PDB file of C-alpha atoms in Angstrom:
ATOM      1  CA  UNK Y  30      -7.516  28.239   7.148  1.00 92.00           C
ATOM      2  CA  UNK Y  31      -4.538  26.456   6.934  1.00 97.00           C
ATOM      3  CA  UNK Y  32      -0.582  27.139   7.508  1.00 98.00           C
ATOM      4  CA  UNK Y  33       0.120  27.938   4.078  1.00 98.00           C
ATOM      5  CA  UNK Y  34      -2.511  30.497   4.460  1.00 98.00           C
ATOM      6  CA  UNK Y  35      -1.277  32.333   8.016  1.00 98.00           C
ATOM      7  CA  UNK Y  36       2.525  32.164   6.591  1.00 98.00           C
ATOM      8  CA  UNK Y  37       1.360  33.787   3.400  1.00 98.00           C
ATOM      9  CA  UNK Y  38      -0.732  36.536   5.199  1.00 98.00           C
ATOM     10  CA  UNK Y  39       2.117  37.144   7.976  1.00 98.00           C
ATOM     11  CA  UNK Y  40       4.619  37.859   4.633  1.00 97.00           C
ATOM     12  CA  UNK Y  41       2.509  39.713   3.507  1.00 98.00           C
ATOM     13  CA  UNK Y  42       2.849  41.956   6.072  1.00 98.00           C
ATOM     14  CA  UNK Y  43       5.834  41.499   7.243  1.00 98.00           C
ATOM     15  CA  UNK Y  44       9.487  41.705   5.644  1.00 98.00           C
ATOM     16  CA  UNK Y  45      11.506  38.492   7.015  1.00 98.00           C
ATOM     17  CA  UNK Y  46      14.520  39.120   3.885  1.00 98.00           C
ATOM     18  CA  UNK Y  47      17.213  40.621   6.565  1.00 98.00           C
ATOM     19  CA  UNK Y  48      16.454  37.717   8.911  1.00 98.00           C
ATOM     20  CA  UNK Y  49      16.467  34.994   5.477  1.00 98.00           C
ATOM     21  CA  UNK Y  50      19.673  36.386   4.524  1.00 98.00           C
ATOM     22  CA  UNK Y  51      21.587  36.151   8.498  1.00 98.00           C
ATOM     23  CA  UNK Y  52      20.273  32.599   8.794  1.00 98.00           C
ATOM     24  CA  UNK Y  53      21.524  31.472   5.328  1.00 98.00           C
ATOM     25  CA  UNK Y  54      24.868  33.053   6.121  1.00 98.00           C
ATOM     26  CA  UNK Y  55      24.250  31.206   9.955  1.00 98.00           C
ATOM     27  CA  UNK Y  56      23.739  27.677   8.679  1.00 98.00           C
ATOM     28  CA  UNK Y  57      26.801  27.882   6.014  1.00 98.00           C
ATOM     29  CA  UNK Y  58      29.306  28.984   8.667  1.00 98.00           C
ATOM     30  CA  UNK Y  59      27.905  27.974  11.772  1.00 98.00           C
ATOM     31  CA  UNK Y  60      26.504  25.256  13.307  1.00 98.00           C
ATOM     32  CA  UNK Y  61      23.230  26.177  13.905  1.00 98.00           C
ATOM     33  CA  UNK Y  62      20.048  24.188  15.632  1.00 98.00           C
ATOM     34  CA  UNK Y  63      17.604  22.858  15.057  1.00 98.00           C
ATOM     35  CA  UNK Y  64      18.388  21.453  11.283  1.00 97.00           C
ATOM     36  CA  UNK Y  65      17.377  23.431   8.615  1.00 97.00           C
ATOM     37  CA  UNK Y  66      15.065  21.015   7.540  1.00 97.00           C
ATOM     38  CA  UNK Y  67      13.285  20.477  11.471  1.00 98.00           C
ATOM     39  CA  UNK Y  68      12.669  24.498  11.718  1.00 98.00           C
ATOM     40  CA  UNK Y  69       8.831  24.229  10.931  1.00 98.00           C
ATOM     41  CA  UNK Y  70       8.479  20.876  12.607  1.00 98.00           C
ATOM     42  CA  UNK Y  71       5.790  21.980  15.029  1.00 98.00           C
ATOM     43  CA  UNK Y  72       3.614  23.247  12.007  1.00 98.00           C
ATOM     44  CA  UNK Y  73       4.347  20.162   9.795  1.00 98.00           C
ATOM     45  CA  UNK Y  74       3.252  17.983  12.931  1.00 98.00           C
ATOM     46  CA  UNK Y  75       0.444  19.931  14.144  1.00 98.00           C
ATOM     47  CA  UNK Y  76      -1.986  20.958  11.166  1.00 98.00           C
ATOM     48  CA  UNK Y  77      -3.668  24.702  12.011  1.00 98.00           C
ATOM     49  CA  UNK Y  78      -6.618  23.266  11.995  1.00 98.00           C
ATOM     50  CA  UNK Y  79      -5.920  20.754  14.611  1.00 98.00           C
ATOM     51  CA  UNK Y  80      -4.591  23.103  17.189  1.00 98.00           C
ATOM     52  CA  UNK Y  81      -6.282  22.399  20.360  1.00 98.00           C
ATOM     53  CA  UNK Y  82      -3.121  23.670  22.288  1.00 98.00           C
ATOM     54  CA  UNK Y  83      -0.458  25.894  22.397  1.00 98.00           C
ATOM     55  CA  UNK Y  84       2.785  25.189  24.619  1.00 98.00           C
ATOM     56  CA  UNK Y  85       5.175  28.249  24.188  1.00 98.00           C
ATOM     57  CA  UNK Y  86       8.776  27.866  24.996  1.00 96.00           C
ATOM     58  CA  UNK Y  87      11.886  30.150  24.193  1.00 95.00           C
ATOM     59  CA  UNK Y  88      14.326  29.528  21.913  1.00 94.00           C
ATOM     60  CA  UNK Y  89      15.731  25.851  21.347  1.00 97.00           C
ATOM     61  CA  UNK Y  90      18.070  23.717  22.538  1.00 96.00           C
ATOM     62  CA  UNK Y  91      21.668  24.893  22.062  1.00 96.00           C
ATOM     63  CA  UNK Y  92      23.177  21.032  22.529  1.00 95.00           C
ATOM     64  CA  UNK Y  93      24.009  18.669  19.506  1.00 95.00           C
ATOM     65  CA  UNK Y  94      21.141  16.923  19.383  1.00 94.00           C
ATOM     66  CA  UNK Y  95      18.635  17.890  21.284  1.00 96.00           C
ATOM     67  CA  UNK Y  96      16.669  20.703  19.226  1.00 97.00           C
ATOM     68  CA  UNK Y  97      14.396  19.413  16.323  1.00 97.00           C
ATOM     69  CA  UNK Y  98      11.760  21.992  15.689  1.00 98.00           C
ATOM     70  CA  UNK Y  99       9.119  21.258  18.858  1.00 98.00           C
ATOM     71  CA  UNK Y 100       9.518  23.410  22.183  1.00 98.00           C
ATOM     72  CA  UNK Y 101      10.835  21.639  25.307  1.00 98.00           C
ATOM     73  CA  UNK Y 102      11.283  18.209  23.110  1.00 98.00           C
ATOM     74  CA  UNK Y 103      14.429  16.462  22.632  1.00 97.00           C
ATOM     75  CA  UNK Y 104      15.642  14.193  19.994  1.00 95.00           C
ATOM     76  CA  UNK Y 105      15.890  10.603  21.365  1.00 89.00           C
ATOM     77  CA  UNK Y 106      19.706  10.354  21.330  1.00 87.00           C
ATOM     78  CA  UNK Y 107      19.879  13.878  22.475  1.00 87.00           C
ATOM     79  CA  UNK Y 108      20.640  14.753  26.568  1.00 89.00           C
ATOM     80  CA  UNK Y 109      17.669  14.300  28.377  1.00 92.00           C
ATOM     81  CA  UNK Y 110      17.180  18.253  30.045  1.00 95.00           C
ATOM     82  CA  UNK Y 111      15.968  19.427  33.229  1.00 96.00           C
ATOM     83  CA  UNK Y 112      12.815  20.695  32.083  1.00 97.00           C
ATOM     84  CA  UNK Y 113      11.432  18.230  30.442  1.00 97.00           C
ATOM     85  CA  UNK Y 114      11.821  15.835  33.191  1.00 97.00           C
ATOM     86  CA  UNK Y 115      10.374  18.412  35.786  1.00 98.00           C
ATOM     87  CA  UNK Y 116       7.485  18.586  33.061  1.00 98.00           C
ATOM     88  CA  UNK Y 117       6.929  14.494  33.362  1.00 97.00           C
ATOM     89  CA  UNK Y 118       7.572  14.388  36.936  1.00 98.00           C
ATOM     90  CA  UNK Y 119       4.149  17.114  36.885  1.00 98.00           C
ATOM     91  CA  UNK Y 120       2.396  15.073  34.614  1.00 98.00           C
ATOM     92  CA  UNK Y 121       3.000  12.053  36.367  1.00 97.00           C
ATOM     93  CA  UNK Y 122       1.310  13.647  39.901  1.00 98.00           C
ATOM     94  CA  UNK Y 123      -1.253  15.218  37.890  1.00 98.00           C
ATOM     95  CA  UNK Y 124      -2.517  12.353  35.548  1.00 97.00           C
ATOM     96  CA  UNK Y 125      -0.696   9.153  36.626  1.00 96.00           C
ATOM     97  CA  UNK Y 126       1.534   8.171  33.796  1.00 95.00           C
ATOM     98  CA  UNK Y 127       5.064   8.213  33.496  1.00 95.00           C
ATOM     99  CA  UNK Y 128       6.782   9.152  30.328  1.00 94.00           C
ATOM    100  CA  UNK Y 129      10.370   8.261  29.695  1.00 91.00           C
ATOM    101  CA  UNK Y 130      10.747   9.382  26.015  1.00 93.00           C
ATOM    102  CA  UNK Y 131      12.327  12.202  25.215  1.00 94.00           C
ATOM    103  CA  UNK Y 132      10.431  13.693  22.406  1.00 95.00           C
ATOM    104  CA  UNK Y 133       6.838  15.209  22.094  1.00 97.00           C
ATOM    105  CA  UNK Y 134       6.209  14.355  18.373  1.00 97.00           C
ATOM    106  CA  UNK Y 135       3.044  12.185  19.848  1.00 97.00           C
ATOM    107  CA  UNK Y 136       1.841  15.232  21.430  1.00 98.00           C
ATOM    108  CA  UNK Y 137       1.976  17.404  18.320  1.00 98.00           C
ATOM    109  CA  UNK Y 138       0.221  14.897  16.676  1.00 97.00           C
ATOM    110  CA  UNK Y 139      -2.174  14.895  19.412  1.00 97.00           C
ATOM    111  CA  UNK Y 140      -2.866  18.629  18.254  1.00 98.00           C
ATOM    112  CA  UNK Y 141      -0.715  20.612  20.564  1.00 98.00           C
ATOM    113  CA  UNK Y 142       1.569  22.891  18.921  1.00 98.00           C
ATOM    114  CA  UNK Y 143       4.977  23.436  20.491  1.00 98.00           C
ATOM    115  CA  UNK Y 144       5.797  26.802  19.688  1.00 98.00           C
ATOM    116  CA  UNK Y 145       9.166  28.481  20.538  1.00 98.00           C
ATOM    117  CA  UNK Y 146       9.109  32.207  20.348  1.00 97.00           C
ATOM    118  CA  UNK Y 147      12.640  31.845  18.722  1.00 98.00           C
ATOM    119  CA  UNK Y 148      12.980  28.997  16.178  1.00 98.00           C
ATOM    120  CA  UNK Y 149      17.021  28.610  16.187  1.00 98.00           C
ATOM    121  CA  UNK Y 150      20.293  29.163  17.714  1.00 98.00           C
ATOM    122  CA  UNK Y 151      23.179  28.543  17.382  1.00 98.00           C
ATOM    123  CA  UNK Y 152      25.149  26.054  19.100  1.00 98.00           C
ATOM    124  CA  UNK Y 153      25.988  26.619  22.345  1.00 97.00           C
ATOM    125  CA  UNK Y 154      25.288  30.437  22.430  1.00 97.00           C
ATOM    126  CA  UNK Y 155      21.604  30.669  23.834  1.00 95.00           C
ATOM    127  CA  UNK Y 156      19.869  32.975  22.654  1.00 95.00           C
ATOM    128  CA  UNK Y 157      21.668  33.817  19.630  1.00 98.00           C
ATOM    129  CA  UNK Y 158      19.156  34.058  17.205  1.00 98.00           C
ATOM    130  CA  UNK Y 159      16.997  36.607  19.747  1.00 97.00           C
ATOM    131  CA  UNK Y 160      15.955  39.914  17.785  1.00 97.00           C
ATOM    132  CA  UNK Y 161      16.480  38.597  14.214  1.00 98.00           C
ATOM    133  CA  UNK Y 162      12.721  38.738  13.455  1.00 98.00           C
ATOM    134  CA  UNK Y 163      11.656  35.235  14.415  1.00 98.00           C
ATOM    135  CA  UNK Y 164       9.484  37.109  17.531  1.00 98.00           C
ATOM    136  CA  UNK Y 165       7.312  38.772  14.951  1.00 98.00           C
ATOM    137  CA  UNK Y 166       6.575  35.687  13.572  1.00 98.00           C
ATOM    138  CA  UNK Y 167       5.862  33.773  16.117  1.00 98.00           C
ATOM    139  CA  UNK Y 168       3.747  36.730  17.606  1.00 98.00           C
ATOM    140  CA  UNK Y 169       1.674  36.662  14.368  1.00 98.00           C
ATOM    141  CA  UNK Y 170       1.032  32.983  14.941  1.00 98.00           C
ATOM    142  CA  UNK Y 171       0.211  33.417  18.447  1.00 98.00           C
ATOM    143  CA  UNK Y 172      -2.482  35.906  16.774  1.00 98.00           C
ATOM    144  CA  UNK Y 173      -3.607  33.676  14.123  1.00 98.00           C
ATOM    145  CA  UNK Y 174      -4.383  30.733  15.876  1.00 98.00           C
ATOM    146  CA  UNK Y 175      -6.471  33.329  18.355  1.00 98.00           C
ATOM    147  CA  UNK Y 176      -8.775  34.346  16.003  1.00 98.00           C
ATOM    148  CA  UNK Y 177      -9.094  31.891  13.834  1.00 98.00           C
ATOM    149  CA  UNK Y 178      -9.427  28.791  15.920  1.00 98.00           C
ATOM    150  CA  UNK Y 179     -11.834  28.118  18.753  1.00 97.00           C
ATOM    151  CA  UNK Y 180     -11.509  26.867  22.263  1.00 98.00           C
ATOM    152  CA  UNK Y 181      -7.694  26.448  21.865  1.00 98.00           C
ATOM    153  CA  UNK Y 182      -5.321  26.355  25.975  1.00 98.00           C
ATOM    154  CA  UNK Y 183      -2.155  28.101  26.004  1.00 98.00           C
ATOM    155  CA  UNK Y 184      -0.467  27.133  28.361  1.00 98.00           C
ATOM    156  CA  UNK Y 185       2.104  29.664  29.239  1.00 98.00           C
ATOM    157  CA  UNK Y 186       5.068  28.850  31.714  1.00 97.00           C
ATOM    158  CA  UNK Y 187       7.741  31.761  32.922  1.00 96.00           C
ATOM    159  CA  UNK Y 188       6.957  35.333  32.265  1.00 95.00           C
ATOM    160  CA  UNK Y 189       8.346  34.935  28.795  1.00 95.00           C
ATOM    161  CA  UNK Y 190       5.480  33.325  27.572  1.00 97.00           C
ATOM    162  CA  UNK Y 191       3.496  34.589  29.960  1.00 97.00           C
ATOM    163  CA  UNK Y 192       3.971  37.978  28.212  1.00 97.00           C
ATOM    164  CA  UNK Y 193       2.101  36.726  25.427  1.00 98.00           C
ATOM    165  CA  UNK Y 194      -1.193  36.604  26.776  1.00 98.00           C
ATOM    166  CA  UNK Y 195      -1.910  40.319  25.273  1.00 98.00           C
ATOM    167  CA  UNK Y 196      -2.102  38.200  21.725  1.00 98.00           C
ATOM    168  CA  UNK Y 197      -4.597  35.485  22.439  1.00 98.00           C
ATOM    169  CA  UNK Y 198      -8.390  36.838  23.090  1.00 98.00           C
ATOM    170  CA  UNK Y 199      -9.020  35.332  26.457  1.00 97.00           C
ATOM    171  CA  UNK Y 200     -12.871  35.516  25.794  1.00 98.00           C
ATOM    172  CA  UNK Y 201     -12.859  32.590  23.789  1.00 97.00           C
ATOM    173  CA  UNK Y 202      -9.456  30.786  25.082  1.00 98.00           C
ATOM    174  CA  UNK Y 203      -8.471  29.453  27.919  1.00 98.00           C
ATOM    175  CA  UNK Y 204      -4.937  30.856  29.188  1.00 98.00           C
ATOM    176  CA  UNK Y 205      -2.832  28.344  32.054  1.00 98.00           C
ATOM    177  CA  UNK Y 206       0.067  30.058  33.675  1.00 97.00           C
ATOM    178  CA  UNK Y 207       2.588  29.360  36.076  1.00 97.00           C
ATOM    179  CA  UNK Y 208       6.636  29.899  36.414  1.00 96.00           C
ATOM    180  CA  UNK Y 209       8.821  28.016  33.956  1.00 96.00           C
ATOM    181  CA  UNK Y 210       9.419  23.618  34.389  1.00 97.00           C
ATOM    182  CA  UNK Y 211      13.043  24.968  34.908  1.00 96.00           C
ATOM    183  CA  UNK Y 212      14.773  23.558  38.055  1.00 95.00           C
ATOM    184  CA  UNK Y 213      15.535  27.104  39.340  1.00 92.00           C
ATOM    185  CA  UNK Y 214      11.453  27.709  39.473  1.00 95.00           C
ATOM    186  CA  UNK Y 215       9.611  24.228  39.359  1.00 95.00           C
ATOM    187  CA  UNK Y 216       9.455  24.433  43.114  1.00 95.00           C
ATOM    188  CA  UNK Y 217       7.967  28.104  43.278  1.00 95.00           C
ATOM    189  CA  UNK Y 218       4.573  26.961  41.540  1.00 96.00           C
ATOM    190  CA  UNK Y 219       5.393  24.567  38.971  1.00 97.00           C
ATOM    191  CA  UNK Y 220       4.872  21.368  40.722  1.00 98.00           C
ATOM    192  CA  UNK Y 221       1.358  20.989  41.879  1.00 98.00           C
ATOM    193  CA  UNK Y 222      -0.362  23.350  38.841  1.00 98.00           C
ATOM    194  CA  UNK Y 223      -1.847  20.335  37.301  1.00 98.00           C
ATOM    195  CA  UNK Y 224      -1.905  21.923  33.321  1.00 98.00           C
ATOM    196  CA  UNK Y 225      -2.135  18.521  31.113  1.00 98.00           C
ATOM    197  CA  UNK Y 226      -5.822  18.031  33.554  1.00 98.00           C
ATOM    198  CA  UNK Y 227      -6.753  21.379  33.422  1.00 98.00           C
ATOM    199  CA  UNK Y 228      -6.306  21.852  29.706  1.00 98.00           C
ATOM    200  CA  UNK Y 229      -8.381  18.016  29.206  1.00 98.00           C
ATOM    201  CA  UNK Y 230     -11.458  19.478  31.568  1.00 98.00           C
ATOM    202  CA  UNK Y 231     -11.668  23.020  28.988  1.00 98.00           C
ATOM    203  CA  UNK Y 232     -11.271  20.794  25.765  1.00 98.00           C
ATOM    204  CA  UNK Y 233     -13.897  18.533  26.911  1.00 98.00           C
ATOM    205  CA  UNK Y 234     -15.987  20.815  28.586  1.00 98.00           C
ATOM    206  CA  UNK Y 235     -16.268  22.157  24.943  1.00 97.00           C
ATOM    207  CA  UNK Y 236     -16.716  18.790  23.257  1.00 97.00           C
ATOM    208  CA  UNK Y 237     -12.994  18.186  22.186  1.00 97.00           C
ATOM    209  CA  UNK Y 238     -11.180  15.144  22.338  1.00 97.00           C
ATOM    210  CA  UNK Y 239      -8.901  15.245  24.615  1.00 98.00           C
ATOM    211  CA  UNK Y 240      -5.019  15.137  24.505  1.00 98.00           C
ATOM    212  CA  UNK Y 241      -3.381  11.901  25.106  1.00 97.00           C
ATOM    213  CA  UNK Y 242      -0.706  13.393  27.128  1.00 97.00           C
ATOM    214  CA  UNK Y 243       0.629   9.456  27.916  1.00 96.00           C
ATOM    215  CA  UNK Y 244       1.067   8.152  24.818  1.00 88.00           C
ATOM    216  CA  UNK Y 245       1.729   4.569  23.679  1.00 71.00           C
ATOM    217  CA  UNK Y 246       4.879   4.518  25.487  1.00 63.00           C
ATOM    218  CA  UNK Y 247       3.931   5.311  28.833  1.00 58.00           C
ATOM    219  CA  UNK Y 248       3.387   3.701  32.118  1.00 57.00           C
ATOM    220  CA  UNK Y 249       0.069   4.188  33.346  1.00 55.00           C
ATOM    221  CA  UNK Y 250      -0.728   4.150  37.110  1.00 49.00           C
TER     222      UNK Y 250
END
């Protein structure tokens, strides 16, 4: 099974023209994020058959910039958000290394896919592009990589995402939850929940590799 495969089947069975046509129409009058060409990133990145975990955000980044197809990452010239550092300063207590870059493209490479449930927006209007249709697609890959795949985390922060555990078959997955890296929750259960460990001990506990949550760049304690 590969991506070409679950888009194909998901078309199939699903009619995406209305939301096709509204994001043509969205990208020739609007400005709209991430780039047309950065929409699929996380797939392109993280091949189906290399998903070991699933990160699910919301929709992306409504700041020039910043949005480029991965949830929670950040182009490097883009503004650094509050999330993403509350995510390193938890990674940092839980593993010991401190990240300063402001993408994840290492991490999709590692095999984690960075999935928001929404894949654009448009520019400073959050959640703009809510209700179009991208939900049902992103539900159906939620799904996909559930049955198909074996041993995969989700790791699931804020009820949003947490919503989404009725798609992944928890007998063969391990699901991590807590509230959302977002400074108005990171101190309600965030900090402390140790998910970059956690998510290593199932992987190898199943004899995956684990994920390199560090990466080159990092300083490691």
């Amino acid at each position: 099974m590969n991506w070409s495969e679950v888009f194909h089947d998901i078309t199939s069975r699903h009619d995406f023209k209305a939301m096709h046509d509204f994001l043509d129409k969205e990208y020739s009058t609007k400005t709209v994020y991430p780039d047309k060409e950065n929409i699929y990133q996380a797939f392109d990145l993280t091949p189906f058959d290399k998903v070991k975990v699933v990160i699910i955000g919301q929709d992306p980044y409504h700041g020039p910039k910043q949005a480029h197809g991965l949830a929670f990452s950040v182009q490097p010239e883009g503004k650094f958000p509050p999330s993403l550092r509350n995510m390193y300063k938890e990674l940092e207590d839980d593993i010991g290394c401190r990240r300063t870059v402001s993408h994840l493209q290492d991490w999709a490479r590692e095999g984690v896919l960075l999935l928001n449930t929404v894949l654009t927006v448009r520019k400073g209007e959050a959640a703009s592009h809510r209700n179009i249709g991208w939900e049902v697609f992103t539900d159906e890959i939620i799904k996909a990589v559930s049955e198909y795949r074996d041993h995969v985390v989700f790791i699931l922060w804020g009820k949003p995402a947490q919503q989404k555990e009725r798609l992944i078959d928890t007998s063969k997955h391990a699901v991590i939850k807590s509230v959302h890296p977002s400074p108005l929750s990171a101190y309600r259960g965030f900090f402390g929940s140790k998910p970059y460990s956690k998510a290593n001990a199932y992987l190898e506990k199943f004899g995956e590799t684990p994920i390199d949550w560090c990466g080159e760049e990092a300083q490691r304690g």
